[in-house]
Structures are given as structure tokens and as C-alpha cells.
CSV table of C-alpha atoms and ligand atoms in Angstrom, one decimal:
chain,number,residue,atom,x,y,z
A,1,MET,CA,-42.5,-34.7,86.7
A,2,ASP,CA,-43.6,-31.1,86.4
A,3,HIS,CA,-46.9,-30.7,88.0
A,4,ALA,CA,-47.3,-27.1,86.9
A,5,ALA,CA,-49.2,-28.5,83.9
A,6,LYS,CA,-52.6,-29.3,85.4
A,7,SER,CA,-54.8,-31.9,83.9
A,8,PRO,CA,-58.5,-31.5,84.9
A,9,LEU,CA,-60.8,-34.5,84.9
A,10,THR,CA,-64.5,-35.0,85.3
A,11,ALA,CA,-66.4,-38.0,86.8
A,12,ARG,CA,-70.0,-38.7,86.0
A,13,ARG,CA,-72.6,-41.2,87.1
A,14,ALA,CA,-72.4,-44.4,85.1
A,15,GLY,CA,-73.8,-47.8,85.8
A,16,ALA,CA,-72.7,-50.4,88.2
A,17,LEU,CA,-69.0,-51.3,88.7
A,18,LYS,CA,-68.2,-54.9,88.0
A,19,GLY,CA,-65.2,-57.1,87.7
A,20,ARG,CA,-61.8,-57.9,89.3
A,21,ALA,CA,-58.9,-55.5,89.6
A,22,ARG,CA,-55.5,-55.3,91.4
A,23,VAL,CA,-54.5,-51.8,92.5
A,24,PRO,CA,-50.7,-51.1,92.5
A,25,GLY,CA,-48.3,-52.1,95.2
A,26,ASP,CA,-48.3,-50.6,98.7
A,27,LYS,CA,-46.5,-47.3,98.8
A,28,SER,CA,-45.2,-47.6,102.3
A,29,ILE,CA,-43.7,-51.0,101.7
A,30,SER,CA,-42.3,-49.9,98.3
A,31,HIS,CA,-40.3,-47.0,99.8
A,32,ARG,CA,-39.1,-49.2,102.6
A,33,ALA,CA,-38.1,-52.1,100.4
A,34,LEU,CA,-35.8,-49.8,98.3
A,35,ILE,CA,-34.3,-48.1,101.4
A,36,PHE,CA,-33.7,-51.3,103.4
A,37,GLY,CA,-32.4,-53.0,100.2
A,38,ALA,CA,-29.9,-50.1,99.8
A,39,LEU,CA,-28.7,-50.6,103.4
A,40,THR,CA,-28.2,-54.3,102.9
A,41,VAL,CA,-25.0,-56.0,101.7
A,42,GLY,CA,-25.9,-58.1,98.7
A,43,GLU,CA,-28.9,-58.3,96.4
A,44,THR,CA,-32.5,-57.7,97.3
A,45,ARG,CA,-35.2,-58.6,94.8
A,46,ILE,CA,-38.5,-56.8,95.0
A,47,SER,CA,-41.7,-57.8,93.2
A,48,GLY,CA,-44.9,-55.8,92.9
A,49,LEU,CA,-43.1,-52.5,93.6
A,50,LEU,CA,-45.3,-49.5,93.1
A,51,GLU,CA,-43.9,-47.6,90.1
A,52,GLY,CA,-45.5,-44.3,91.1
A,53,GLU,CA,-43.6,-41.0,91.1
A,54,ASP,CA,-43.1,-41.0,94.9
A,55,VAL,CA,-41.4,-44.3,94.9
A,56,LEU,CA,-39.4,-43.6,91.8
A,57,ASN,CA,-37.9,-40.6,93.5
A,58,THR,CA,-36.8,-42.8,96.4
A,59,ALA,CA,-35.2,-45.2,93.9
A,60,LYS,CA,-33.3,-42.2,92.5
A,61,ALA,CA,-32.2,-41.1,95.9
A,62,MET,CA,-30.9,-44.6,96.7
A,63,ARG,CA,-28.8,-44.5,93.5
A,64,ALA,CA,-27.5,-41.0,94.4
A,65,LEU,CA,-26.4,-42.4,97.8
A,66,GLY,CA,-24.5,-45.2,96.2
A,67,ALA,CA,-26.8,-48.2,95.9
A,68,THR,CA,-27.4,-50.0,92.5
A,69,VAL,CA,-31.1,-50.0,91.8
A,70,GLU,CA,-32.4,-51.7,88.6
A,71,ARG,CA,-35.8,-52.3,87.1
A,72,VAL,CA,-35.8,-55.8,85.7
A,73,ALA,CA,-39.5,-55.9,84.5
A,74,GLU,CA,-42.7,-54.3,85.4
A,75,GLY,CA,-42.8,-54.2,89.3
A,76,GLN,CA,-39.7,-56.4,89.4
A,77,TRP,CA,-36.7,-54.6,90.9
A,78,ARG,CA,-33.2,-55.4,92.1
A,79,VAL,CA,-31.2,-53.5,94.7
A,80,HIS,CA,-27.5,-54.0,95.5
A,81,GLY,CA,-27.0,-52.2,98.8
A,82,VAL,CA,-24.0,-50.5,100.4
A,83,GLY,CA,-24.6,-51.8,104.0
A,84,VAL,CA,-25.6,-50.0,107.2
A,85,GLY,CA,-23.8,-46.7,107.4
A,86,GLY,CA,-22.4,-47.1,103.9
A,87,PHE,CA,-24.0,-44.3,102.0
A,88,ARG,CA,-21.7,-42.0,100.0
A,89,ALA,CA,-22.3,-38.2,99.7
A,90,PRO,CA,-24.7,-37.6,96.8
A,91,GLU,CA,-23.6,-35.2,94.1
A,92,GLY,CA,-26.8,-33.2,93.6
A,93,VAL,CA,-29.9,-32.4,95.6
A,94,LEU,CA,-32.1,-35.3,96.6
A,95,ASP,CA,-35.5,-34.3,95.2
A,96,PHE,CA,-38.4,-36.3,96.7
A,97,GLY,CA,-41.1,-34.6,94.6
A,98,ASN,CA,-44.5,-34.9,96.5
A,99,SER,CA,-43.4,-37.6,98.9
A,100,GLY,CA,-43.2,-36.9,102.7
A,101,THR,CA,-42.5,-40.6,103.3
A,102,GLY,CA,-39.6,-40.9,100.9
A,103,CYS,CA,-38.0,-37.7,102.2
A,104,ARG,CA,-38.4,-38.4,105.9
A,105,LEU,CA,-37.3,-42.0,105.8
A,106,VAL,CA,-34.2,-41.2,103.8
A,107,MET,CA,-33.4,-38.3,106.2
A,108,GLY,CA,-33.3,-41.0,108.9
A,109,ALA,CA,-31.1,-43.3,106.8
A,110,VAL,CA,-28.7,-40.5,106.0
A,111,ALA,CA,-28.6,-39.4,109.7
A,112,GLY,CA,-26.8,-42.6,110.6
A,113,CYS,CA,-24.1,-42.2,108.0
A,114,PRO,CA,-21.2,-39.7,107.9
A,115,VAL,CA,-22.4,-37.9,104.8
A,116,THR,CA,-24.1,-34.6,104.0
A,117,ALA,CA,-27.1,-34.4,101.7
A,118,THR,CA,-29.6,-31.7,100.6
A,119,PHE,CA,-33.3,-32.7,100.6
A,120,ASP,CA,-35.9,-30.9,98.5
A,121,GLY,CA,-39.4,-31.5,97.1
A,122,ASP,CA,-42.2,-29.9,95.2
A,123,ALA,CA,-44.3,-26.9,96.3
A,124,SER,CA,-46.5,-29.2,98.5
A,125,LEU,CA,-43.6,-31.0,100.2
A,126,ARG,CA,-41.9,-27.7,100.8
A,127,THR,CA,-44.8,-26.6,103.0
A,128,ARG,CA,-44.7,-29.7,105.2
A,129,PRO,CA,-43.1,-29.9,108.7
A,130,MET,CA,-39.6,-31.4,108.9
A,131,LYS,CA,-38.7,-30.3,112.5
A,132,ARG,CA,-40.6,-33.4,113.8
A,133,ILE,CA,-37.9,-35.5,112.0
A,134,LEU,CA,-34.9,-33.2,112.7
A,135,ASP,CA,-35.5,-33.1,116.4
A,136,PRO,CA,-34.9,-36.8,117.1
A,137,LEU,CA,-32.2,-37.1,114.4
A,138,GLU,CA,-30.2,-34.3,116.1
A,139,LEU,CA,-30.4,-36.2,119.4
A,140,ILE,CA,-28.8,-39.1,117.5
A,141,GLY,CA,-26.0,-36.8,116.4
A,142,ALA,CA,-27.0,-35.5,112.9
A,143,HIS,CA,-27.0,-31.8,112.3
A,144,ALA,CA,-29.1,-29.6,110.0
A,145,LEU,CA,-26.6,-27.3,108.3
A,146,SER,CA,-29.3,-25.3,106.7
A,147,VAL,CA,-33.1,-25.4,106.9
A,148,THR,CA,-35.8,-23.2,105.5
A,149,ASP,CA,-38.4,-21.3,107.6
A,150,GLY,CA,-37.6,-23.0,110.9
A,151,GLY,CA,-38.2,-26.6,109.6
A,152,ARG,CA,-39.1,-26.8,105.9
A,153,LEU,CA,-37.4,-28.0,102.8
A,154,PRO,CA,-35.0,-27.4,101.2
A,155,LEU,CA,-32.7,-28.5,104.0
A,156,THR,CA,-29.1,-29.8,104.3
A,157,LEU,CA,-28.4,-32.6,106.8
A,158,ALA,CA,-25.0,-33.8,108.0
A,159,GLY,CA,-25.3,-37.4,109.2
A,160,ALA,CA,-23.7,-38.5,112.5
A,161,ARG,CA,-20.1,-39.7,112.5
A,162,ASP,CA,-20.8,-41.6,115.7
A,163,PRO,CA,-24.6,-42.1,116.0
A,164,ILE,CA,-25.9,-42.2,119.5
A,165,PRO,CA,-28.6,-44.8,120.5
A,166,ILE,CA,-31.7,-43.0,122.0
A,167,VAL,CA,-35.0,-43.6,123.6
A,168,TYR,CA,-37.6,-41.4,121.8
A,169,ARG,CA,-41.3,-40.9,122.5
A,170,THR,CA,-43.0,-39.6,119.3
A,171,PRO,CA,-44.9,-36.4,119.9
A,172,VAL,CA,-47.6,-37.5,117.4
A,173,PRO,CA,-48.5,-41.0,116.1
A,174,SER,CA,-46.4,-41.1,113.0
A,175,ALA,CA,-44.8,-44.1,111.2
A,176,GLN,CA,-42.5,-41.6,109.4
A,177,ILE,CA,-41.0,-40.3,112.6
A,178,LYS,CA,-40.7,-43.8,114.1
A,179,SER,CA,-39.1,-45.1,110.9
A,180,ALA,CA,-36.6,-42.2,110.6
A,181,VAL,CA,-35.4,-42.9,114.2
A,182,LEU,CA,-35.1,-46.6,113.6
A,183,LEU,CA,-33.3,-46.2,110.3
A,184,ALA,CA,-30.8,-43.8,112.0
A,185,GLY,CA,-30.5,-46.2,114.9
A,186,LEU,CA,-29.4,-49.1,112.6
A,187,ALA,CA,-25.9,-47.5,112.7
A,188,ALA,CA,-25.9,-46.7,116.4
A,189,PRO,CA,-24.2,-49.0,118.9
A,190,GLY,CA,-26.6,-50.6,121.4
A,191,GLU,CA,-30.4,-50.2,121.5
A,192,THR,CA,-32.5,-47.5,119.9
A,193,THR,CA,-36.1,-47.3,121.2
A,194,VAL,CA,-39.2,-45.6,119.9
A,195,VAL,CA,-42.2,-45.3,122.1
A,196,GLU,CA,-45.6,-44.3,120.5
A,197,ASN,CA,-48.8,-43.7,122.5
A,198,GLU,CA,-50.9,-44.8,119.5
A,199,ALA,CA,-49.6,-47.6,117.3
A,200,SER,CA,-48.8,-46.4,113.8
A,201,ARG,CA,-48.3,-48.6,110.7
A,202,ASP,CA,-45.6,-51.2,111.5
A,203,HIS,CA,-44.0,-52.0,108.1
A,204,THR,CA,-40.6,-50.8,109.2
A,205,GLU,CA,-40.5,-53.2,112.2
A,206,ARG,CA,-41.8,-56.1,110.0
A,207,LEU,CA,-39.3,-55.4,107.3
A,208,LEU,CA,-36.4,-54.9,109.7
A,209,LYS,CA,-37.1,-58.4,111.1
A,210,HIS,CA,-37.5,-59.8,107.6
A,211,PHE,CA,-34.0,-58.4,106.8
A,212,GLY,CA,-32.6,-60.1,109.9
A,213,ALA,CA,-32.4,-57.2,112.4
A,214,GLU,CA,-33.0,-57.7,116.1
A,215,VAL,CA,-36.3,-55.9,116.9
A,216,ARG,CA,-38.5,-56.2,120.0
A,217,VAL,CA,-42.0,-54.9,120.0
A,218,GLU,CA,-43.9,-54.5,123.3
A,219,ALA,CA,-47.3,-53.0,124.2
A,220,GLU,CA,-47.3,-49.5,125.7
A,221,GLY,CA,-50.5,-48.4,127.4
A,222,ALA,CA,-53.9,-49.1,125.9
A,223,HIS,CA,-53.1,-48.4,122.2
A,224,GLY,CA,-49.3,-47.8,122.0
A,225,ARG,CA,-46.1,-49.7,121.3
A,226,LYS,CA,-42.5,-49.6,122.3
A,227,ILE,CA,-40.1,-50.7,119.6
A,228,THR,CA,-36.5,-51.5,120.4
A,229,LEU,CA,-33.8,-52.1,117.7
A,230,ARG,CA,-30.3,-53.5,118.3
A,231,GLY,CA,-28.0,-51.4,116.1
A,232,GLU,CA,-24.7,-51.9,114.4
A,233,SER,CA,-25.6,-55.2,112.8
A,234,GLU,CA,-25.7,-55.8,109.1
A,235,LEU,CA,-29.0,-56.4,107.3
A,236,ALA,CA,-29.2,-59.6,105.2
A,237,PRO,CA,-30.8,-59.5,101.7
A,238,ALA,CA,-34.3,-60.9,101.6
A,239,PRO,CA,-36.9,-61.0,98.8
A,240,VAL,CA,-39.8,-58.6,99.2
A,241,VAL,CA,-43.3,-59.2,97.8
A,242,VAL,CA,-45.3,-56.0,97.8
A,243,PRO,CA,-49.1,-56.6,98.3
A,244,ALA,CA,-51.7,-54.2,96.8
A,245,ASP,CA,-52.0,-50.9,98.6
A,246,PRO,CA,-55.1,-50.7,100.9
A,247,SER,CA,-54.9,-46.9,100.7
A,248,SER,CA,-55.3,-47.1,96.9
A,249,ALA,CA,-57.9,-49.9,97.0
A,250,ALA,CA,-60.0,-47.5,99.2
A,251,PHE,CA,-61.0,-45.6,96.0
A,252,PRO,CA,-62.5,-48.4,93.9
A,253,MET,CA,-63.9,-49.9,97.1
A,254,VAL,CA,-65.9,-46.8,98.0
A,255,ALA,CA,-66.9,-46.3,94.4
A,256,ALA,CA,-68.3,-49.9,94.3
A,257,LEU,CA,-70.2,-49.3,97.6
A,258,LEU,CA,-71.8,-46.1,96.2
A,259,ALA,CA,-72.6,-47.0,92.6
A,260,PRO,CA,-75.9,-49.0,92.7
A,261,GLY,CA,-75.7,-52.7,91.6
A,262,SER,CA,-71.8,-52.8,91.8
A,263,ASP,CA,-70.0,-56.1,92.6
A,264,VAL,CA,-66.2,-55.8,92.5
A,265,ILE,CA,-63.3,-58.0,93.7
A,266,LEU,CA,-60.0,-56.2,94.6
A,267,THR,CA,-57.2,-58.7,94.7
A,268,ASP,CA,-54.1,-59.1,96.9
A,269,VAL,CA,-55.0,-56.2,99.2
A,270,MET,CA,-52.8,-55.9,102.3
A,271,THR,CA,-54.9,-56.4,105.4
A,272,ASN,CA,-52.3,-55.5,108.1
A,273,PRO,CA,-54.6,-54.4,111.0
A,274,LEU,CA,-52.7,-51.1,111.4
A,275,ARG,CA,-54.0,-50.2,107.9
A,276,THR,CA,-57.6,-51.4,107.9
A,277,GLY,CA,-59.4,-48.7,109.9
A,278,LEU,CA,-61.4,-47.7,106.7
A,279,ILE,CA,-62.7,-51.3,106.3
A,280,VAL,CA,-63.7,-51.4,110.0
A,281,THR,CA,-65.5,-48.1,109.7
A,282,LEU,CA,-67.2,-48.8,106.4
A,283,ARG,CA,-68.5,-52.1,107.8
A,284,GLU,CA,-69.9,-50.3,110.8
A,285,MET,CA,-71.7,-48.0,108.3
A,286,GLY,CA,-73.3,-51.1,106.7
A,287,ALA,CA,-70.9,-51.8,103.9
A,288,ASP,CA,-70.8,-55.3,102.3
A,289,ILE,CA,-67.1,-56.0,102.2
A,290,GLU,CA,-66.1,-59.7,102.3
A,291,ALA,CA,-62.4,-60.8,102.8
A,292,LEU,CA,-61.7,-63.9,100.6
A,293,ASP,CA,-58.7,-66.1,100.7
A,294,LEU,CA,-56.9,-64.5,103.6
A,295,ARG,CA,-53.2,-65.3,103.4
A,296,SER,CA,-49.8,-64.0,104.2
A,297,ASP,CA,-46.6,-63.4,102.2
A,298,GLY,CA,-43.3,-61.9,103.2
A,299,GLY,CA,-44.5,-60.9,106.7
A,300,GLU,CA,-47.7,-59.1,105.6
A,301,GLU,CA,-51.3,-60.4,105.5
A,302,MET,CA,-53.5,-59.9,102.4
A,303,ALA,CA,-56.9,-60.9,101.0
A,304,ASP,CA,-59.1,-60.5,98.0
A,305,LEU,CA,-61.9,-58.1,98.9
A,306,ARG,CA,-65.4,-58.5,97.4
A,307,VAL,CA,-67.3,-55.2,97.6
A,308,ARG,CA,-71.0,-54.9,96.8
A,309,ALA,CA,-73.0,-51.7,96.6
A,310,SER,CA,-74.5,-50.9,100.0
A,311,ALA,CA,-76.8,-48.4,101.7
A,312,LEU,CA,-74.6,-46.7,104.3
A,313,ARG,CA,-75.5,-45.0,107.6
A,314,GLY,CA,-73.5,-42.3,109.5
A,315,VAL,CA,-71.3,-43.4,112.4
A,316,GLU,CA,-68.9,-41.9,114.9
A,317,VAL,CA,-65.2,-42.7,114.2
A,318,PRO,CA,-63.0,-42.5,117.3
A,319,ALA,CA,-59.8,-40.6,117.4
A,320,SER,CA,-58.0,-43.7,118.4
A,321,ARG,CA,-58.7,-45.2,115.0
A,322,ALA,CA,-57.1,-42.4,113.1
A,323,PRO,CA,-53.6,-43.9,112.7
A,324,SER,CA,-55.0,-47.0,111.1
A,325,MET,CA,-56.8,-45.0,108.4
A,326,ILE,CA,-55.0,-41.7,108.3
A,327,ASP,CA,-54.8,-41.5,104.5
A,328,GLU,CA,-58.4,-42.7,104.0
A,329,TYR,CA,-60.4,-39.7,105.5
A,330,PRO,CA,-60.9,-37.9,102.2
A,331,VAL,CA,-62.6,-41.0,100.7
A,332,LEU,CA,-64.4,-41.8,103.9
A,333,ALA,CA,-65.8,-38.3,103.9
A,334,VAL,CA,-67.1,-39.0,100.4
A,335,ALA,CA,-68.7,-42.2,101.6
A,336,ALA,CA,-70.2,-40.3,104.5
A,337,SER,CA,-71.8,-37.8,102.2
A,338,PHE,CA,-73.9,-40.6,100.6
A,339,ALA,CA,-74.8,-42.1,104.0
A,340,GLN,CA,-78.0,-41.4,105.9
A,341,GLY,CA,-77.2,-39.3,109.0
A,342,PRO,CA,-74.2,-37.6,110.4
A,343,THR,CA,-70.7,-39.1,110.4
A,344,VAL,CA,-68.4,-37.6,113.0
A,345,MET,CA,-64.7,-38.2,112.5
A,346,ARG,CA,-62.7,-37.3,115.5
A,347,GLY,CA,-59.0,-36.3,116.1
A,348,LEU,CA,-57.9,-35.3,112.6
A,349,LYS,CA,-55.2,-32.8,113.5
A,350,GLU,CA,-52.6,-34.6,111.4
A,351,LEU,CA,-54.7,-34.2,108.3
A,352,ARG,CA,-53.7,-30.6,108.2
A,353,VAL,CA,-50.1,-31.5,107.4
A,354,LYS,CA,-50.5,-34.1,104.7
A,355,GLU,CA,-49.9,-33.4,101.0
A,356,SER,CA,-52.4,-30.6,101.5
A,357,ASP,CA,-54.4,-29.3,104.5
A,358,ARG,CA,-56.8,-32.2,103.9
A,359,LEU,CA,-59.3,-31.1,106.5
A,360,ALA,CA,-59.8,-27.8,104.7
A,361,ALA,CA,-59.6,-29.4,101.2
A,362,VAL,CA,-62.2,-32.1,102.0
A,363,ALA,CA,-64.6,-29.6,103.6
A,364,ALA,CA,-64.3,-27.2,100.6
A,365,GLY,CA,-64.8,-30.0,98.1
A,366,LEU,CA,-67.9,-31.4,99.9
A,367,ALA,CA,-69.4,-27.9,100.3
A,368,ALA,CA,-68.8,-27.2,96.6
A,369,ASN,CA,-70.9,-30.3,95.8
A,370,GLY,CA,-73.8,-29.5,98.1
A,371,VAL,CA,-72.9,-31.6,101.1
A,372,GLU,CA,-73.4,-30.3,104.6
A,373,VAL,CA,-70.1,-30.3,106.4
A,374,GLU,CA,-68.5,-28.7,109.4
A,375,ILE,CA,-65.0,-28.6,111.0
A,376,GLU,CA,-65.2,-28.4,114.8
A,377,GLY,CA,-61.7,-28.2,116.3
A,378,ASP,CA,-59.9,-31.3,114.9
A,379,ASP,CA,-63.2,-33.1,114.1
A,380,LEU,CA,-64.9,-33.4,110.8
A,381,ILE,CA,-68.7,-33.7,110.7
A,382,VAL,CA,-70.4,-34.7,107.5
A,383,ASN,CA,-74.2,-34.6,107.4
A,384,GLY,CA,-75.1,-37.4,105.0
A,385,LYS,CA,-78.5,-37.2,103.3
A,386,GLY,CA,-78.3,-40.4,101.2
A,387,ARG,CA,-77.7,-38.4,98.0
A,388,VAL,CA,-75.2,-35.8,96.8
A,389,PRO,CA,-76.1,-33.1,94.3
A,390,GLY,CA,-72.6,-32.8,92.9
A,391,GLY,CA,-71.9,-30.3,90.1
A,392,GLY,CA,-68.9,-28.8,91.9
A,393,ALA,CA,-65.4,-27.9,90.9
A,394,VAL,CA,-62.8,-29.3,93.3
A,395,THR,CA,-59.3,-27.8,94.0
A,396,THR,CA,-56.8,-30.7,94.6
A,397,HIS,CA,-54.0,-28.6,96.1
A,398,MET,CA,-51.4,-31.0,94.6
A,399,ASP,CA,-53.0,-33.8,96.7
A,400,HIS,CA,-53.5,-37.2,94.9
A,401,ARG,CA,-56.0,-38.4,97.5
A,402,ILE,CA,-58.2,-35.3,97.2
A,403,ALA,CA,-58.3,-35.8,93.4
A,404,MET,CA,-59.2,-39.5,93.6
A,405,ALA,CA,-61.7,-39.1,96.5
A,406,PHE,CA,-63.7,-36.4,94.5
A,407,LEU,CA,-63.6,-38.4,91.3
A,408,VAL,CA,-65.2,-41.2,93.3
A,409,MET,CA,-67.9,-38.8,94.4
A,410,GLY,CA,-68.7,-37.9,90.8
A,411,LEU,CA,-69.3,-41.5,90.0
A,412,ALA,CA,-72.4,-41.5,92.2
A,413,SER,CA,-73.5,-37.8,92.6
A,414,GLU,CA,-76.5,-36.4,90.6
A,415,GLN,CA,-74.3,-34.0,88.6
A,416,PRO,CA,-70.7,-34.6,87.5
A,417,VAL,CA,-67.8,-33.6,89.7
A,418,ARG,CA,-64.7,-31.9,88.2
A,419,VAL,CA,-61.2,-31.9,89.8
A,420,ASP,CA,-58.7,-29.3,88.6
A,421,ASP,CA,-55.8,-31.7,88.4
A,422,ALA,CA,-55.6,-35.5,88.0
A,423,ALA,CA,-51.9,-35.6,86.9
A,424,ILE,CA,-50.9,-35.6,90.6
A,425,ILE,CA,-52.6,-39.0,91.0
A,426,ALA,CA,-49.5,-40.6,89.3
A,427,THR,CA,-47.6,-40.0,92.5
A,428,SER,CA,-49.3,-42.9,94.2
A,429,PHE,CA,-51.7,-44.7,91.8
A,430,PRO,CA,-50.5,-44.7,88.2
A,431,GLY,CA,-53.3,-46.3,86.1
A,432,PHE,CA,-56.1,-45.1,88.4
A,433,SER,CA,-58.3,-43.8,85.6
A,434,ALA,CA,-57.8,-46.9,83.4
A,435,LEU,CA,-58.5,-49.3,86.4
A,436,ILE,CA,-61.7,-47.6,87.5
A,437,CYS,CA,-62.9,-47.2,83.9
A,438,GLY,CA,-62.1,-50.9,83.4
A,439,LEU,CA,-64.7,-51.6,86.1
A,440,GLY,CA,-67.3,-49.5,84.3
A,441,ALA,CA,-66.7,-45.9,85.5
A,442,GLU,CA,-66.8,-42.8,83.3
A,443,LEU,CA,-64.1,-40.3,83.5
A,444,SER,CA,-63.3,-37.7,80.9
B,1,S3P,C1,-46.6,-43.3,106.0
B,1,S3P,C2,-47.1,-42.8,107.2
B,1,S3P,C3,-48.2,-41.9,107.3
B,1,S3P,C4,-49.0,-41.8,106.0
B,1,S3P,C5,-48.2,-41.7,104.8
B,1,S3P,C6,-47.3,-43.0,104.7
B,1,S3P,C7,-45.5,-44.2,106.0
B,1,S3P,O1,-47.7,-40.6,107.6
B,1,S3P,O2,-49.9,-40.6,106.0
B,1,S3P,O3,-49.0,-41.7,103.6
B,1,S3P,O4,-45.3,-45.0,105.0
B,1,S3P,O5,-44.8,-44.3,107.0
B,1,S3P,P1,-47.3,-40.2,109.1
B,1,S3P,O6,-46.4,-41.2,109.6
B,1,S3P,O7,-46.7,-38.8,109.1
B,1,S3P,O8,-48.6,-40.2,109.8
């Protein structure tokens, strides 16, 4: 989709939010289900797939690399894979649009196959660092034939003819780096090991096991993990049920906490502990969030979350919690703006290299709406006063989560909040406006 055509949107204070809603499927699992399905011999059925632009670009890439990927009905997809190491050389450029996850995971999968592919993306993705992925993939035996500005897209990657199993310690906690190495390691003989000092989301490990791979996970230090994969074995097809995305649920959740009188149930939300840092933090702030009907399906836990409007207080969020809520800081900063007292969010360096420089974009958006905010090194400090004047115009910088976070702000601030582009929301949360308006919000 062409995001040159911007579509501004304004949120204004309405009444309480009420009702039940299911946000779309988890983005991380949706990308992985398509990629693992494509590396499997046989048919993988996926239900609840997120049909956002990011994931649709991964589906296109899997087709270009030789897999058969079909949409059967809404959220229902079928993938016929080519087997580990079985990708064919794509004819055109693989365009991942706005998606770092799609691009980096597919780089890993291509690195383990003897094919050459060119990776590209939109203006936002072209600014994001790829050297962090190329470094371990080159150790495995892949080569970057061309790369822009020392590590940006577009880049051309030649996969390894004889992939080498490696032991790799990730320089930053990143599920994308970990997953790229493990995907390349699938085709290597012997054991590929990734060591991370802070555990990042573990959907790749869970899905690898679900598809029959031999994976060992051990503790590493206080917060880390060591993941070992035995390569050169085929993956067996397995159905994947995609739960609702906690990173998307975060927006109606915070909206319901902030709009007085709200009482909302968000159904089927994944509650994998490596994704629930926002819920932990909001509860510490005084949020009334109740998990109902905890259950598990296809290797992931989920629950229905009942969220009631709550008075929030500022808290300190430790750096060690960042990996479990890395995508939730924009909306947490909005919640913190309505809290009483300062919220200090520590260790947010990685926010600078997301779809936008989120540290800068969040601070600018808060300031434009009359919130006291400071960046100190890698920490974000929001001085909550229990109320937000609003009335500001927010620049989204091609970042879906900046757009959604500030629309949530406008649902509770004194004056409306306008974002300059809501079209970008379709990358991760198609139907966002309809869902939130269905609960009683006003967007126009
Ligand atoms: C993701 C990992 C995170 C996250 C992204 C999705 C994934 O990125 O921000 O939205 O699915 O692996 P990093 O691994 O770079 O932290």
C-alpha cells in the first residue's frame, strides 16, 4: 500500500467504553506461522491470522520463495511448504513494507538456503538497522552482496550453500535477531545456539517445538536464556491457532482505563509472560484488569481481559521489564500522562530503532498535548497530573503505534488530539477505528 497518501484522524472525549471485542491475531505469531509453514513439507493450516499489511507482505515473500500460500476464508490460511533449505530464488525484490519482523525473519530463513534475494521496504524500514541481523548470518555462511549505507535496506543476501552451526550471544535483547539465527540454523548440521542476557519473546522457540523441531531452552543468568536447536531435520506440518495480539489489545485496554465509567472485555488475548509487561505495569499503577478464563491453545496461553476505568498513579518501570513490553511504551506513556505523579521508564534505547524513533516521537506528542515529559539518556520520564489538556497535533512518522497511542490519548484529554496519519495503522491493526468506535469512542 502507498503510504504517501496520509489520512489524518482526530479523537475526542466521548463517554464510557463498554462491550466485548476481539482485537486481530498476534503479529509475531502470524509472521512465524507463515514462515515456518513455508519451511515445512506438507500443509499447515492457520486460523486467526492477522491480515494486516505487514503479515500480507510476509505471505507474498513466502510465495515468491516457492511456497503455496492461500487464503481460505477470513483469518483462515493454508500453506504448502518447500521444506527446510528448499526456497527457490525469487524473481523480484522482496518488499516488506513497514515490517522489521517480516524482513529480518525472512533474511534468516533465506540465509540457510542456497539462493540470493533482495530485501526492501518503505521509507521507515529503510532507516532501520540490518547489520544486527547480517552479522550473525554472515557467521553462518550467508553473504551480503550489496547493502545500503553500511547496513540498511535495500540489500541483497546470498544464502549459505553449507550453513555453519554457530553459538551466538545477541548484543541486544531482540526476538528478531534470535529468530533469524534459529531460522538459518534449521538448515545447518548439528546445534545452533542463541544466548540472550534478557529473555525476549519466545514464539519462535514455541512454534519450532510445535512443528517437531528439537529445541532446548535453559536459563542464562538472572533474566536470560540459552536456546539450542538441532538443525538439518524436517519440520512437520501442524495447525496454528493465532490468539489475539496483546500489543494491539493494549490500545483499547488503556482507552478503557482512562475513559471514566468504562467496562470492557477483550477476548482471547495472548498472555505469554514474555508479552505481558504492560499488564504488570498497569496493575502496579492501580489498573483494574482481570484475567478471565485462562486457557492455552497451540502452545500459547490466553485469557479474556476485563478492564474497568481506574485512577492511575505513577510508577518506576525497570529496564529489565522492557523486552516484555517493548512495543507498549507509547501507550504506557499515554496512560502515565493521566496518572498522578511521575512515571519513570528505564532502559528504552531500543525504542530509537523501531518503526520510528519512538522515544523522540512519544516525547514530542506528549509535549504537543501539554504533558510534562523528559528524556534522560535512555529513560523516559512522564510527569502525570491526573489530567491532559490535549489539543495537539501529533506526527506519526509512519509508525502505527504512535498513531494509535495518541488517538487513545484524545479519547480522554480535555481537547481533541489529531494524528497526521491513521492509514499506517493498517500495518498491524486493520479495523482499529471500527473496533474502538464500536466500544463507544469517537474518531473522525
Ligand atoms: C518482534 C520483536 C520485537 C518487536 C516487534 C516484533 C518479533 O522486535 O518490537 O514488534 O515478532 O520478533 P526486536 O526483536 O527487534 O526487539
